[in-house]
CSV table of C-alpha atoms in Angstrom, one decimal:
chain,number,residue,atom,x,y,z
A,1,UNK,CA,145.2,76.9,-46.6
A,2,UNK,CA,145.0,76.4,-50.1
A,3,UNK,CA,143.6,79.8,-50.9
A,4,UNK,CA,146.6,81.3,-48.8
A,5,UNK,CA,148.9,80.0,-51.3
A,6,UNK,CA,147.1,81.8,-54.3
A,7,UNK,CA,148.2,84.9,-56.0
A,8,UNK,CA,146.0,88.1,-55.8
A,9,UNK,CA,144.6,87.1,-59.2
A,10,UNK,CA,143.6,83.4,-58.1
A,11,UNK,CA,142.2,84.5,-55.4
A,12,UNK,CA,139.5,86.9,-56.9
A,13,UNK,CA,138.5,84.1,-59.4
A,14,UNK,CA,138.4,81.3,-56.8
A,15,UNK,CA,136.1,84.2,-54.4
A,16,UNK,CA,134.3,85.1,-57.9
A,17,UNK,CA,133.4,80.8,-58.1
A,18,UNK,CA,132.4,80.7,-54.5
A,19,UNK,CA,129.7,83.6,-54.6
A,20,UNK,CA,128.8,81.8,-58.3
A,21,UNK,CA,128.2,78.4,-56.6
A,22,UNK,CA,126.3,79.7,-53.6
A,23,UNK,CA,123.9,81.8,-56.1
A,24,UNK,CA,123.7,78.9,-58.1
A,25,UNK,CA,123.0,76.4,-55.5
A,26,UNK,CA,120.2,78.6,-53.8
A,27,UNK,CA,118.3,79.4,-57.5
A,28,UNK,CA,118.6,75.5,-57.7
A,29,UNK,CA,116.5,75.4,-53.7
A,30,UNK,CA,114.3,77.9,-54.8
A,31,UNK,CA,113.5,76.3,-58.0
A,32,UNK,CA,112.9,72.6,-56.2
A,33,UNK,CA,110.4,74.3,-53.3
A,34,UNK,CA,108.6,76.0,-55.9
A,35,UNK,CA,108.1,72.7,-57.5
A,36,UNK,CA,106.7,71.2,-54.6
A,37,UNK,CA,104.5,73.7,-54.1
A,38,UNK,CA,103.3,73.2,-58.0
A,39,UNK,CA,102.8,69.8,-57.0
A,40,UNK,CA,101.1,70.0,-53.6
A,41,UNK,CA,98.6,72.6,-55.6
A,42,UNK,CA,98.1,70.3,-58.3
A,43,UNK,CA,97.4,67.2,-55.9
A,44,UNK,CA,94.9,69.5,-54.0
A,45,UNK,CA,92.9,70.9,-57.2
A,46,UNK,CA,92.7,67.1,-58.3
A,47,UNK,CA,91.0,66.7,-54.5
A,48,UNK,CA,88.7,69.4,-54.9
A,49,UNK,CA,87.4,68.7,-57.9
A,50,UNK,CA,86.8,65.2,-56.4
A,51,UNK,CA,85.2,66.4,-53.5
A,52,UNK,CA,87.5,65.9,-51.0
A,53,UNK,CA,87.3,67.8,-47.2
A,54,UNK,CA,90.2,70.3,-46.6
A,55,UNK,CA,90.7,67.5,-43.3
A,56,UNK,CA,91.5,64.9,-46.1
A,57,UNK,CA,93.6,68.1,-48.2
A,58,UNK,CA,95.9,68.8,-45.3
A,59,UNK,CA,96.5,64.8,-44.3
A,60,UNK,CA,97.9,64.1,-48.2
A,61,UNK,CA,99.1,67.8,-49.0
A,62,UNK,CA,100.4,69.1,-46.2
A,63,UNK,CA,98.7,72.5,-47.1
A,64,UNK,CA,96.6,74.8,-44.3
A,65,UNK,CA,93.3,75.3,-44.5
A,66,UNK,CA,93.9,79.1,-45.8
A,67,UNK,CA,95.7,78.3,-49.5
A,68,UNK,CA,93.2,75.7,-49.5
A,69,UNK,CA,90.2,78.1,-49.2
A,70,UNK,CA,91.7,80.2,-51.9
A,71,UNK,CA,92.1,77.3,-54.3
A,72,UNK,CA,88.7,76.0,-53.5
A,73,UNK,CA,87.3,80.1,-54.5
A,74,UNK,CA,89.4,80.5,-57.7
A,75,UNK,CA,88.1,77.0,-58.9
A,76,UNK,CA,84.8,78.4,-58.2
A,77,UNK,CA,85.3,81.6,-59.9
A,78,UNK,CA,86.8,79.4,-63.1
A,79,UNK,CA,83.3,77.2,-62.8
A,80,UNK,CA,81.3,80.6,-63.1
C-alpha cells in the first residue's frame, strides 16, 4: 500500500533497497553455511588425526563417508 503512494522516483530507490537487502541477506547465508562447513572440516581433521572411524566422523560431523575419504587422502598426501 505504502509503495502505491510513492512517486516514480521513491519507488525505484525503495525497489533498488529491496534487491540490495535480498543480495545482502543471501551473501550473509552463504557466508554462515560456508562456515559450518569450515567447522565440520576442522572437527573431522582433529578426528582423523586421532584416529577416529568415519562411523564415529558422521555421528559428531554430520559429513558422508565420501568428503570424509577425501579428507582422510589429502591428510595422507600432506603426511608424505
Amino acid at each position: 500500500l505504502a509503495e502505491m503512494n510513492m512517486t516514480e522516483a521513491e519507488r525505484k530507490r525503495y525497489q533498488k533497497y529491496l534487491v540490495n537487502f535480498v543480495r545482502d541477506r543471501d551473501v550473509l547465508n552463504t557466508a554462515k553455511k560456508e562456515g559450518r562447513i569450515e567447522e565440520k572440516i576442522e572437527v573431522a581433521t582433529a578426528m582423523i588425526k586421532a584416529g577416529e572411524t568415519n562411523e564415529k566422523l558422521r555421528l559428531y560431523t554430520g559429513l558422508e563417508d565420501e568428503p570424509i575419504d577425501e579428507l582422510r587422502k589429502s591428510l595422507q598426501g600432506m603426511r608424505q
